[in-house]
Amino acid sequence: MTGRRTGRGRAWAELLRVSALLSVPGDALAGAAAAGARPGRGTLCALGASLCLYEAGMALNDWADRAEDAVERPHRPLPSGRIAPGTALAASAALTAAGLALASRAGRPSLAVATALATTVWAYDLGLKHTPAGPGAMATARALDLLLGATASTRGRDTRTRASLDALPSAALLGAHTYAVTAVSRHETRGGSTRTPLAALAVTLAVAAAASGGPGGPRSDTARLRPLLALAYARTPAPLLLHAALNPSAALTERAVGGGIRATIPLQAALAARAGAPATALALLGLVPAARALARKVSPT
């Protein structure tokens, strides 16, 4: 009985990509920092909503890809029979509802952003993923997640509007990184692309350069921290992307995608520092070792 429970827990961990889950909280925290707000109750609501909607997308992704995975990845929870397709779909719907409910606790504007985010996630998994619009949809989802944190962390209509505008540059950088990782992920089962990893590497370096800028004089804490965090971000996926470009095998491409997912955390830290929130940046950076350890046990892709 214990072995069966352990096996079922492992199956859910694989379905929900728990090793990638630590890449989510930084969206809300970086959004709050970009809005110039201290994390509070609204930020926690946004963080909870982000986690629920992210996991809803993971479950829905495998439900939508169950026929394809039966051929290319038969070991995954649905094609292997460890989790029933209907159960995965029901979990996705329940997690979506929970995410929207949590977002509503932060106010109607936050619910509106979360609804746009949930719509984007479902549209990506059910139709856009295998089209040229796929990477753009995924990038939009990540950008909206950061804007959710910015909106939920502030009060007042005018303040929220200004916060959303202030957070747009950070959302754009996070979206650009997500676009690049998603574009590479489209080749992870078959490999064969040299151009896409090279393009993703160029995007990574450009995002790192942009993230190293920000407020504060040359002697401020954030001015010293920003380039270090930008470097920590770039060095996580860059070698793996270069390897995937030089030897575009499926295995190396998958490793590059995993590196890109892990790099989201130091990027969020760099964006928080860029917005003048060094404490938030350092707290996020502390998630990196845990994310790396989890990735050794459960694949993030």
PDB file of C-alpha atoms in Angstrom:
ATOM      1  CA  MET A   1       0.000   0.000   0.000  1.00  0.00           C
ATOM      2  CA  THR A   2       2.800   2.424   0.888  1.00  0.00           C
ATOM      3  CA  GLY A   3       4.563   1.678  -2.399  1.00  0.00           C
ATOM      4  CA  ARG A   4       1.353   2.332  -4.313  1.00  0.00           C
ATOM      5  CA  ARG A   5       0.885   5.707  -2.560  1.00  0.00           C
ATOM      6  CA  THR A   6       4.502   6.594  -3.243  1.00  0.00           C
ATOM      7  CA  GLY A   7       4.131   5.667  -6.902  1.00  0.00           C
ATOM      8  CA  ARG A   8       0.970   7.752  -7.224  1.00  0.00           C
ATOM      9  CA  GLY A   9       2.678  10.694  -5.554  1.00  0.00           C
ATOM     10  CA  ARG A  10       5.563  10.381  -7.975  1.00  0.00           C
ATOM     11  CA  ALA A  11       3.157  10.346 -10.904  1.00  0.00           C
ATOM     12  CA  TRP A  12       1.497  13.567  -9.749  1.00  0.00           C
ATOM     13  CA  ALA A  13       4.884  15.155  -9.162  1.00  0.00           C
ATOM     14  CA  GLU A  14       5.802  14.363 -12.762  1.00  0.00           C
ATOM     15  CA  LEU A  15       2.461  15.534 -14.140  1.00  0.00           C
ATOM     16  CA  LEU A  16       2.611  18.851 -12.281  1.00  0.00           C
ATOM     17  CA  ARG A  17       6.354  19.357 -12.915  1.00  0.00           C
ATOM     18  CA  VAL A  18       6.994  20.162  -9.247  1.00  0.00           C
ATOM     19  CA  SER A  19      10.671  20.847  -9.976  1.00  0.00           C
ATOM     20  CA  ALA A  20       9.592  23.835 -12.099  1.00  0.00           C
ATOM     21  CA  LEU A  21       7.174  25.123  -9.467  1.00  0.00           C
ATOM     22  CA  LEU A  22       9.835  27.207  -7.730  1.00  0.00           C
ATOM     23  CA  SER A  23      10.110  29.306 -10.881  1.00  0.00           C
ATOM     24  CA  VAL A  24       6.612  30.693 -10.232  1.00  0.00           C
ATOM     25  CA  PRO A  25       6.669  32.729  -6.959  1.00  0.00           C
ATOM     26  CA  GLY A  26       9.185  35.176  -8.390  1.00  0.00           C
ATOM     27  CA  ASP A  27       6.650  36.409 -10.948  1.00  0.00           C
ATOM     28  CA  ALA A  28       4.426  37.937  -8.264  1.00  0.00           C
ATOM     29  CA  LEU A  29       7.373  39.197  -6.209  1.00  0.00           C
ATOM     30  CA  ALA A  30       9.136  40.735  -9.198  1.00  0.00           C
ATOM     31  CA  GLY A  31       5.817  42.298 -10.184  1.00  0.00           C
ATOM     32  CA  ALA A  32       5.389  43.851  -6.749  1.00  0.00           C
ATOM     33  CA  ALA A  33       8.948  45.195  -6.903  1.00  0.00           C
ATOM     34  CA  ALA A  34       8.383  46.635 -10.389  1.00  0.00           C
ATOM     35  CA  ALA A  35       5.275  48.387  -9.087  1.00  0.00           C
ATOM     36  CA  GLY A  36       7.266  49.906  -6.244  1.00  0.00           C
ATOM     37  CA  ALA A  37       5.154  48.082  -3.654  1.00  0.00           C
ATOM     38  CA  ARG A  38       6.125  46.058  -0.628  1.00  0.00           C
ATOM     39  CA  PRO A  39       4.849  42.461  -0.735  1.00  0.00           C
ATOM     40  CA  GLY A  40       1.626  42.147   1.226  1.00  0.00           C
ATOM     41  CA  ARG A  41      -1.664  40.284   1.377  1.00  0.00           C
ATOM     42  CA  GLY A  42      -2.457  41.040  -2.255  1.00  0.00           C
ATOM     43  CA  THR A  43       0.947  39.741  -3.314  1.00  0.00           C
ATOM     44  CA  LEU A  44       0.308  36.484  -1.461  1.00  0.00           C
ATOM     45  CA  CYS A  45      -3.051  36.126  -3.226  1.00  0.00           C
ATOM     46  CA  ALA A  46      -1.342  36.693  -6.578  1.00  0.00           C
ATOM     47  CA  LEU A  47       1.372  34.195  -5.688  1.00  0.00           C
ATOM     48  CA  GLY A  48      -1.186  31.538  -4.786  1.00  0.00           C
ATOM     49  CA  ALA A  49      -3.149  32.243  -7.961  1.00  0.00           C
ATOM     50  CA  SER A  50       0.032  31.968 -10.031  1.00  0.00           C
ATOM     51  CA  LEU A  51       0.906  28.587  -8.522  1.00  0.00           C
ATOM     52  CA  CYS A  52      -2.595  27.234  -9.157  1.00  0.00           C
ATOM     53  CA  LEU A  53      -2.770  28.473 -12.749  1.00  0.00           C
ATOM     54  CA  TYR A  54       0.744  27.204 -13.511  1.00  0.00           C
ATOM     55  CA  GLU A  55      -0.115  23.739 -12.253  1.00  0.00           C
ATOM     56  CA  ALA A  56      -3.423  23.846 -14.110  1.00  0.00           C
ATOM     57  CA  GLY A  57      -1.435  24.451 -17.278  1.00  0.00           C
ATOM     58  CA  MET A  58       0.899  21.544 -16.550  1.00  0.00           C
ATOM     59  CA  ALA A  59      -1.967  19.079 -16.059  1.00  0.00           C
ATOM     60  CA  LEU A  60      -3.832  20.402 -19.092  1.00  0.00           C
ATOM     61  CA  ASN A  61      -0.675  20.203 -21.199  1.00  0.00           C
ATOM     62  CA  ASP A  62      -0.312  16.468 -20.630  1.00  0.00           C
ATOM     63  CA  TRP A  63      -4.034  15.882 -21.130  1.00  0.00           C
ATOM     64  CA  ALA A  64      -3.913  17.661 -24.492  1.00  0.00           C
ATOM     65  CA  ASP A  65      -0.701  15.843 -25.520  1.00  0.00           C
ATOM     66  CA  ARG A  66      -1.663  12.378 -24.297  1.00  0.00           C
ATOM     67  CA  ALA A  67      -1.832  10.835 -27.795  1.00  0.00           C
ATOM     68  CA  GLU A  68       1.470  12.377 -28.862  1.00  0.00           C
ATOM     69  CA  ASP A  69       3.133  11.383 -25.588  1.00  0.00           C
ATOM     70  CA  ALA A  70       1.956   7.802 -26.041  1.00  0.00           C
ATOM     71  CA  VAL A  71       4.337   7.635 -29.012  1.00  0.00           C
ATOM     72  CA  GLU A  72       7.182   9.948 -27.991  1.00  0.00           C
ATOM     73  CA  ARG A  73       7.083   9.817 -24.171  1.00  0.00           C
ATOM     74  CA  PRO A  74       5.215   6.675 -23.093  1.00  0.00           C
ATOM     75  CA  HIS A  75       6.761   6.913 -19.625  1.00  0.00           C
ATOM     76  CA  ARG A  76       4.752  10.028 -18.750  1.00  0.00           C
ATOM     77  CA  PRO A  77       1.915   9.657 -16.188  1.00  0.00           C
ATOM     78  CA  LEU A  78      -1.026   9.645 -18.626  1.00  0.00           C
ATOM     79  CA  PRO A  79       0.196   7.329 -21.418  1.00  0.00           C
ATOM     80  CA  SER A  80       1.718   4.994 -18.823  1.00  0.00           C
ATOM     81  CA  GLY A  81      -1.672   4.687 -17.115  1.00  0.00           C
ATOM     82  CA  ARG A  82      -0.526   5.980 -13.732  1.00  0.00           C
ATOM     83  CA  ILE A  83      -3.031   8.861 -13.907  1.00  0.00           C
ATOM     84  CA  ALA A  84      -6.305   8.747 -15.834  1.00  0.00           C
ATOM     85  CA  PRO A  85      -6.795  11.462 -18.483  1.00  0.00           C
ATOM     86  CA  GLY A  86     -10.122  12.496 -16.967  1.00  0.00           C
ATOM     87  CA  THR A  87      -8.472  12.951 -13.588  1.00  0.00           C
ATOM     88  CA  ALA A  88      -5.811  15.213 -15.084  1.00  0.00           C
ATOM     89  CA  LEU A  89      -8.452  17.321 -16.859  1.00  0.00           C
ATOM     90  CA  ALA A  90     -10.522  17.622 -13.694  1.00  0.00           C
ATOM     91  CA  ALA A  91      -7.433  18.667 -11.742  1.00  0.00           C
ATOM     92  CA  SER A  92      -6.690  21.334 -14.326  1.00  0.00           C
ATOM     93  CA  ALA A  93     -10.222  22.738 -14.098  1.00  0.00           C
ATOM     94  CA  ALA A  94     -10.165  22.711 -10.282  1.00  0.00           C
ATOM     95  CA  LEU A  95      -6.767  24.415 -10.146  1.00  0.00           C
ATOM     96  CA  THR A  96      -7.942  27.067 -12.607  1.00  0.00           C
ATOM     97  CA  ALA A  97     -10.999  27.797 -10.472  1.00  0.00           C
ATOM     98  CA  ALA A  98      -8.842  27.973  -7.344  1.00  0.00           C
ATOM     99  CA  GLY A  99      -6.416  30.351  -9.044  1.00  0.00           C
ATOM    100  CA  LEU A 100      -9.200  32.704 -10.123  1.00  0.00           C
ATOM    101  CA  ALA A 101     -10.748  32.591  -6.655  1.00  0.00           C
ATOM    102  CA  LEU A 102      -7.436  33.558  -5.051  1.00  0.00           C
ATOM    103  CA  ALA A 103      -6.907  36.371  -7.532  1.00  0.00           C
ATOM    104  CA  SER A 104     -10.391  37.730  -6.778  1.00  0.00           C
ATOM    105  CA  ARG A 105      -9.345  38.176  -3.149  1.00  0.00           C
ATOM    106  CA  ALA A 106      -6.915  40.859  -4.334  1.00  0.00           C
ATOM    107  CA  GLY A 107      -9.653  42.805  -6.148  1.00  0.00           C
ATOM    108  CA  ARG A 108     -11.437  42.972  -9.493  1.00  0.00           C
ATOM    109  CA  PRO A 109      -8.433  44.296 -11.469  1.00  0.00           C
ATOM    110  CA  SER A 110      -6.370  41.320 -10.297  1.00  0.00           C
ATOM    111  CA  LEU A 111      -9.182  38.941 -11.227  1.00  0.00           C
ATOM    112  CA  ALA A 112      -9.282  40.509 -14.700  1.00  0.00           C
ATOM    113  CA  VAL A 113      -5.544  39.926 -15.180  1.00  0.00           C
ATOM    114  CA  ALA A 114      -5.819  36.379 -13.815  1.00  0.00           C
ATOM    115  CA  THR A 115      -8.723  35.651 -16.161  1.00  0.00           C
ATOM    116  CA  ALA A 116      -6.631  36.814 -19.125  1.00  0.00           C
ATOM    117  CA  LEU A 117      -3.797  34.626 -17.851  1.00  0.00           C
ATOM    118  CA  ALA A 118      -6.018  31.552 -17.461  1.00  0.00           C
ATOM    119  CA  THR A 119      -7.499  32.103 -20.918  1.00  0.00           C
ATOM    120  CA  THR A 120      -4.014  32.306 -22.407  1.00  0.00           C
ATOM    121  CA  VAL A 121      -2.922  29.114 -20.632  1.00  0.00           C
ATOM    122  CA  TRP A 122      -5.933  27.128 -21.859  1.00  0.00           C
ATOM    123  CA  ALA A 123      -5.646  28.537 -25.376  1.00  0.00           C
ATOM    124  CA  TYR A 124      -1.969  27.581 -25.490  1.00  0.00           C
ATOM    125  CA  ASP A 125      -2.477  24.021 -24.304  1.00  0.00           C
ATOM    126  CA  LEU A 126      -5.600  23.306 -26.368  1.00  0.00           C
ATOM    127  CA  GLY A 127      -4.652  24.894 -29.661  1.00  0.00           C
ATOM    128  CA  LEU A 128      -1.831  27.390 -29.918  1.00  0.00           C
ATOM    129  CA  LYS A 129       1.016  25.191 -28.700  1.00  0.00           C
ATOM    130  CA  HIS A 130       1.691  23.554 -32.054  1.00  0.00           C
ATOM    131  CA  THR A 131       1.250  26.713 -34.098  1.00  0.00           C
ATOM    132  CA  PRO A 132       3.652  29.595 -34.798  1.00  0.00           C
ATOM    133  CA  ALA A 133       1.761  31.555 -32.119  1.00  0.00           C
ATOM    134  CA  GLY A 134       2.782  29.074 -29.403  1.00  0.00           C
ATOM    135  CA  PRO A 135       5.926  30.777 -28.044  1.00  0.00           C
ATOM    136  CA  GLY A 136       4.167  34.142 -28.104  1.00  0.00           C
ATOM    137  CA  ALA A 137       1.250  32.758 -26.109  1.00  0.00           C
ATOM    138  CA  MET A 138       3.558  31.292 -23.492  1.00  0.00           C
ATOM    139  CA  ALA A 139       5.508  34.558 -23.280  1.00  0.00           C
ATOM    140  CA  THR A 140       2.238  36.438 -22.826  1.00  0.00           C
ATOM    141  CA  ALA A 141       1.246  34.117 -19.983  1.00  0.00           C
ATOM    142  CA  ARG A 142       4.477  34.787 -18.080  1.00  0.00           C
ATOM    143  CA  ALA A 143       4.235  38.520 -18.668  1.00  0.00           C
ATOM    144  CA  LEU A 144       0.638  38.524 -17.417  1.00  0.00           C
ATOM    145  CA  ASP A 145       1.726  36.578 -14.329  1.00  0.00           C
ATOM    146  CA  LEU A 146       4.202  39.319 -13.426  1.00  0.00           C
ATOM    147  CA  LEU A 147       1.559  41.991 -14.086  1.00  0.00           C
ATOM    148  CA  LEU A 148      -0.790  40.073 -11.796  1.00  0.00           C
ATOM    149  CA  GLY A 149       1.711  40.516  -8.973  1.00  0.00           C
ATOM    150  CA  ALA A 150       2.027  44.235  -9.736  1.00  0.00           C
ATOM    151  CA  THR A 151      -1.740  44.760  -9.830  1.00  0.00           C
ATOM    152  CA  ALA A 152      -2.482  42.723  -6.716  1.00  0.00           C
ATOM    153  CA  SER A 153       0.218  44.447  -4.658  1.00  0.00           C
ATOM    154  CA  THR A 154      -1.210  47.958  -5.058  1.00  0.00           C
ATOM    155  CA  ARG A 155      -4.482  49.652  -4.132  1.00  0.00           C
ATOM    156  CA  GLY A 156      -6.538  52.274  -5.865  1.00  0.00           C
ATOM    157  CA  ARG A 157      -7.479  52.503  -9.529  1.00  0.00           C
ATOM    158  CA  ASP A 158      -4.931  55.164 -10.451  1.00  0.00           C
ATOM    159  CA  THR A 159      -2.186  53.472  -8.434  1.00  0.00           C
ATOM    160  CA  ARG A 160      -2.873  50.120 -10.076  1.00  0.00           C
ATOM    161  CA  THR A 161      -2.828  51.633 -13.546  1.00  0.00           C
ATOM    162  CA  ARG A 162       0.498  53.298 -12.837  1.00  0.00           C
ATOM    163  CA  ALA A 163       1.845  50.097 -11.282  1.00  0.00           C
ATOM    164  CA  SER A 164       0.924  48.094 -14.369  1.00  0.00           C
ATOM    165  CA  LEU A 165       2.665  50.610 -16.614  1.00  0.00           C
ATOM    166  CA  ASP A 166       5.753  50.622 -14.375  1.00  0.00           C
ATOM    167  CA  ALA A 167       5.849  46.800 -14.488  1.00  0.00           C
ATOM    168  CA  LEU A 168       5.638  46.552 -18.278  1.00  0.00           C
ATOM    169  CA  PRO A 169       9.439  46.627 -18.890  1.00  0.00           C
ATOM    170  CA  SER A 170      10.015  43.785 -16.418  1.00  0.00           C
ATOM    171  CA  ALA A 171       7.087  41.847 -17.889  1.00  0.00           C
ATOM    172  CA  ALA A 172       8.550  42.311 -21.379  1.00  0.00           C
ATOM    173  CA  LEU A 173      11.960  40.974 -20.327  1.00  0.00           C
ATOM    174  CA  LEU A 174      10.426  37.964 -18.605  1.00  0.00           C
ATOM    175  CA  GLY A 175       8.258  37.386 -21.665  1.00  0.00           C
ATOM    176  CA  ALA A 176      11.257  37.557 -24.002  1.00  0.00           C
ATOM    177  CA  HIS A 177      13.079  34.924 -21.953  1.00  0.00           C
ATOM    178  CA  THR A 178       9.991  32.707 -21.919  1.00  0.00           C
ATOM    179  CA  TYR A 179       9.554  33.073 -25.673  1.00  0.00           C
ATOM    180  CA  ALA A 180      13.128  31.907 -26.263  1.00  0.00           C
ATOM    181  CA  VAL A 181      12.825  28.882 -23.942  1.00  0.00           C
ATOM    182  CA  THR A 182       9.480  27.871 -25.462  1.00  0.00           C
ATOM    183  CA  ALA A 183      10.878  28.128 -28.986  1.00  0.00           C
ATOM    184  CA  VAL A 184      13.705  25.742 -28.037  1.00  0.00           C
ATOM    185  CA  SER A 185      11.285  23.366 -26.292  1.00  0.00           C
ATOM    186  CA  ARG A 186       9.493  22.722 -29.577  1.00  0.00           C
ATOM    187  CA  HIS A 187      12.561  20.692 -30.639  1.00  0.00           C
ATOM    188  CA  GLU A 188      13.233  18.796 -27.402  1.00  0.00           C
ATOM    189  CA  THR A 189      11.698  15.477 -28.459  1.00  0.00           C
ATOM    190  CA  ARG A 190      13.443  15.290 -31.839  1.00  0.00           C
ATOM    191  CA  GLY A 191      16.317  17.802 -31.728  1.00  0.00           C
ATOM    192  CA  GLY A 192      17.742  18.877 -35.038  1.00  0.00           C
ATOM    193  CA  SER A 193      17.734  22.656 -34.643  1.00  0.00           C
ATOM    194  CA  THR A 194      20.931  24.725 -34.484  1.00  0.00           C
ATOM    195  CA  ARG A 195      19.396  28.102 -35.279  1.00  0.00           C
ATOM    196  CA  THR A 196      16.799  28.120 -32.495  1.00  0.00           C
ATOM    197  CA  PRO A 197      19.221  27.554 -29.582  1.00  0.00           C
ATOM    198  CA  LEU A 198      21.557  30.194 -31.039  1.00  0.00           C
ATOM    199  CA  ALA A 199      18.674  32.665 -31.292  1.00  0.00           C
ATOM    200  CA  ALA A 200      17.677  31.830 -27.717  1.00  0.00           C
ATOM    201  CA  LEU A 201      21.266  32.441 -26.603  1.00  0.00           C
ATOM    202  CA  ALA A 202      21.201  35.876 -28.245  1.00  0.00           C
ATOM    203  CA  VAL A 203      17.917  36.688 -26.483  1.00  0.00           C
ATOM    204  CA  THR A 204      19.376  35.529 -23.161  1.00  0.00           C
ATOM    205  CA  LEU A 205      22.366  37.845 -23.484  1.00  0.00           C
ATOM    206  CA  ALA A 206      20.145  40.767 -24.502  1.00  0.00           C
ATOM    207  CA  VAL A 207      17.786  40.198 -21.566  1.00  0.00           C
ATOM    208  CA  ALA A 208      20.748  39.945 -19.170  1.00  0.00           C
ATOM    209  CA  ALA A 209      22.144  43.232 -20.451  1.00  0.00           C
ATOM    210  CA  ALA A 210      18.787  44.963 -20.004  1.00  0.00           C
ATOM    211  CA  ALA A 211      18.250  43.458 -16.535  1.00  0.00           C
ATOM    212  CA  SER A 212      21.620  44.741 -15.324  1.00  0.00           C
ATOM    213  CA  GLY A 213      20.376  48.349 -15.622  1.00  0.00           C
ATOM    214  CA  GLY A 214      18.062  50.141 -13.218  1.00  0.00           C
ATOM    215  CA  PRO A 215      17.650  52.844 -10.583  1.00  0.00           C
ATOM    216  CA  GLY A 216      20.218  53.950  -8.024  1.00  0.00           C
ATOM    217  CA  GLY A 217      23.643  55.510  -8.163  1.00  0.00           C
ATOM    218  CA  PRO A 218      26.836  53.570  -8.879  1.00  0.00           C
ATOM    219  CA  ARG A 219      27.425  52.995  -5.146  1.00  0.00           C
ATOM    220  CA  SER A 220      23.920  51.833  -4.269  1.00  0.00           C
ATOM    221  CA  ASP A 221      23.273  48.271  -3.150  1.00  0.00           C
ATOM    222  CA  THR A 222      21.159  47.494  -6.200  1.00  0.00           C
ATOM    223  CA  ALA A 223      23.754  48.942  -8.585  1.00  0.00           C
ATOM    224  CA  ARG A 224      26.327  46.452  -7.289  1.00  0.00           C
ATOM    225  CA  LEU A 225      23.842  43.574  -7.172  1.00  0.00           C
ATOM    226  CA  ARG A 226      22.203  43.970 -10.576  1.00  0.00           C
ATOM    227  CA  PRO A 227      25.134  42.909 -12.808  1.00  0.00           C
ATOM    228  CA  LEU A 228      25.879  39.929 -10.561  1.00  0.00           C
ATOM    229  CA  LEU A 229      22.301  38.694 -10.769  1.00  0.00           C
ATOM    230  CA  ALA A 230      22.171  39.323 -14.506  1.00  0.00           C
ATOM    231  CA  LEU A 231      25.324  37.227 -14.856  1.00  0.00           C
ATOM    232  CA  ALA A 232      23.829  34.480 -12.677  1.00  0.00           C
ATOM    233  CA  TYR A 233      20.817  34.462 -14.963  1.00  0.00           C
ATOM    234  CA  ALA A 234      22.795  34.337 -18.220  1.00  0.00           C
ATOM    235  CA  ARG A 235      25.252  31.659 -17.144  1.00  0.00           C
ATOM    236  CA  THR A 236      22.463  29.215 -16.243  1.00  0.00           C
ATOM    237  CA  PRO A 237      21.125  28.536 -19.768  1.00  0.00           C
ATOM    238  CA  ALA A 238      23.923  29.942 -21.958  1.00  0.00           C
ATOM    239  CA  PRO A 239      26.334  26.938 -21.913  1.00  0.00           C
ATOM    240  CA  LEU A 240      23.455  24.510 -22.397  1.00  0.00           C
ATOM    241  CA  LEU A 241      22.066  26.500 -25.318  1.00  0.00           C
ATOM    242  CA  LEU A 242      25.506  26.593 -26.911  1.00  0.00           C
ATOM    243  CA  HIS A 243      25.884  22.819 -26.505  1.00  0.00           C
ATOM    244  CA  ALA A 244      22.447  22.281 -28.023  1.00  0.00           C
ATOM    245  CA  ALA A 245      23.392  24.471 -30.989  1.00  0.00           C
ATOM    246  CA  LEU A 246      26.672  22.651 -31.576  1.00  0.00           C
ATOM    247  CA  ASN A 247      25.102  19.210 -31.154  1.00  0.00           C
ATOM    248  CA  PRO A 248      21.345  19.546 -31.720  1.00  0.00           C
ATOM    249  CA  SER A 249      20.365  16.202 -30.248  1.00  0.00           C
ATOM    250  CA  ALA A 250      17.097  15.700 -28.404  1.00  0.00           C
ATOM    251  CA  ALA A 251      18.905  15.061 -25.113  1.00  0.00           C
ATOM    252  CA  LEU A 252      20.970  18.249 -25.218  1.00  0.00           C
ATOM    253  CA  THR A 253      17.991  20.282 -26.392  1.00  0.00           C
ATOM    254  CA  GLU A 254      15.959  18.997 -23.448  1.00  0.00           C
ATOM    255  CA  ARG A 255      18.786  19.935 -21.084  1.00  0.00           C
ATOM    256  CA  ALA A 256      18.832  23.434 -22.572  1.00  0.00           C
ATOM    257  CA  VAL A 257      15.103  23.770 -21.961  1.00  0.00           C
ATOM    258  CA  GLY A 258      15.546  22.662 -18.346  1.00  0.00           C
ATOM    259  CA  GLY A 259      18.312  25.220 -17.919  1.00  0.00           C
ATOM    260  CA  GLY A 260      16.071  27.909 -19.362  1.00  0.00           C
ATOM    261  CA  ILE A 261      13.317  27.072 -16.877  1.00  0.00           C
ATOM    262  CA  ARG A 262      15.759  27.193 -13.937  1.00  0.00           C
ATOM    263  CA  ALA A 263      17.155  30.491 -15.244  1.00  0.00           C
ATOM    264  CA  THR A 264      13.750  32.075 -14.689  1.00  0.00           C
ATOM    265  CA  ILE A 265      14.519  32.351 -10.963  1.00  0.00           C
ATOM    266  CA  PRO A 266      17.751  34.381 -11.202  1.00  0.00           C
ATOM    267  CA  LEU A 267      16.070  36.486 -13.890  1.00  0.00           C
ATOM    268  CA  GLN A 268      13.222  37.277 -11.503  1.00  0.00           C
ATOM    269  CA  ALA A 269      15.829  38.163  -8.874  1.00  0.00           C
ATOM    270  CA  ALA A 270      17.615  40.426 -11.358  1.00  0.00           C
ATOM    271  CA  LEU A 271      14.327  42.130 -12.238  1.00  0.00           C
ATOM    272  CA  ALA A 272      13.565  42.713  -8.550  1.00  0.00           C
ATOM    273  CA  ALA A 273      17.011  44.251  -8.063  1.00  0.00           C
ATOM    274  CA  ARG A 274      16.514  46.312 -11.216  1.00  0.00           C
ATOM    275  CA  ALA A 275      13.348  47.710  -9.616  1.00  0.00           C
ATOM    276  CA  GLY A 276      15.224  48.632  -6.440  1.00  0.00           C
ATOM    277  CA  ALA A 277      14.227  45.681  -4.209  1.00  0.00           C
ATOM    278  CA  PRO A 278      17.503  43.945  -3.230  1.00  0.00           C
ATOM    279  CA  ALA A 279      15.953  42.040  -0.306  1.00  0.00           C
ATOM    280  CA  THR A 280      13.388  40.440  -2.600  1.00  0.00           C
ATOM    281  CA  ALA A 281      16.119  39.687  -5.135  1.00  0.00           C
ATOM    282  CA  LEU A 282      18.274  37.864  -2.596  1.00  0.00           C
ATOM    283  CA  ALA A 283      15.290  35.941  -1.230  1.00  0.00           C
ATOM    284  CA  LEU A 284      14.462  34.726  -4.734  1.00  0.00           C
ATOM    285  CA  LEU A 285      18.054  33.757  -5.383  1.00  0.00           C
ATOM    286  CA  GLY A 286      17.818  31.469  -2.361  1.00  0.00           C
ATOM    287  CA  LEU A 287      15.327  29.306  -4.287  1.00  0.00           C
ATOM    288  CA  VAL A 288      17.930  28.345  -6.902  1.00  0.00           C
ATOM    289  CA  PRO A 289      19.604  25.469  -4.964  1.00  0.00           C
ATOM    290  CA  ALA A 290      16.227  23.922  -4.119  1.00  0.00           C
ATOM    291  CA  ALA A 291      15.104  24.167  -7.753  1.00  0.00           C
ATOM    292  CA  ARG A 292      18.328  22.531  -8.903  1.00  0.00           C
ATOM    293  CA  ALA A 293      17.942  19.702  -6.375  1.00  0.00           C
ATOM    294  CA  LEU A 294      14.318  19.078  -7.391  1.00  0.00           C
ATOM    295  CA  ALA A 295      15.257  19.026 -11.064  1.00  0.00           C
ATOM    296  CA  ARG A 296      17.551  16.059 -10.371  1.00  0.00           C
ATOM    297  CA  LYS A 297      14.569  14.089  -9.067  1.00  0.00           C
ATOM    298  CA  VAL A 298      11.747  15.206 -11.379  1.00  0.00           C
ATOM    299  CA  SER A 299      12.256  16.591 -14.858  1.00  0.00           C
ATOM    300  CA  PRO A 300      10.982  20.165 -15.243  1.00  0.00           C
ATOM    301  CA  THR A 301      10.110  19.555 -18.926  1.00  0.00           C
TER     302      THR A 301
END
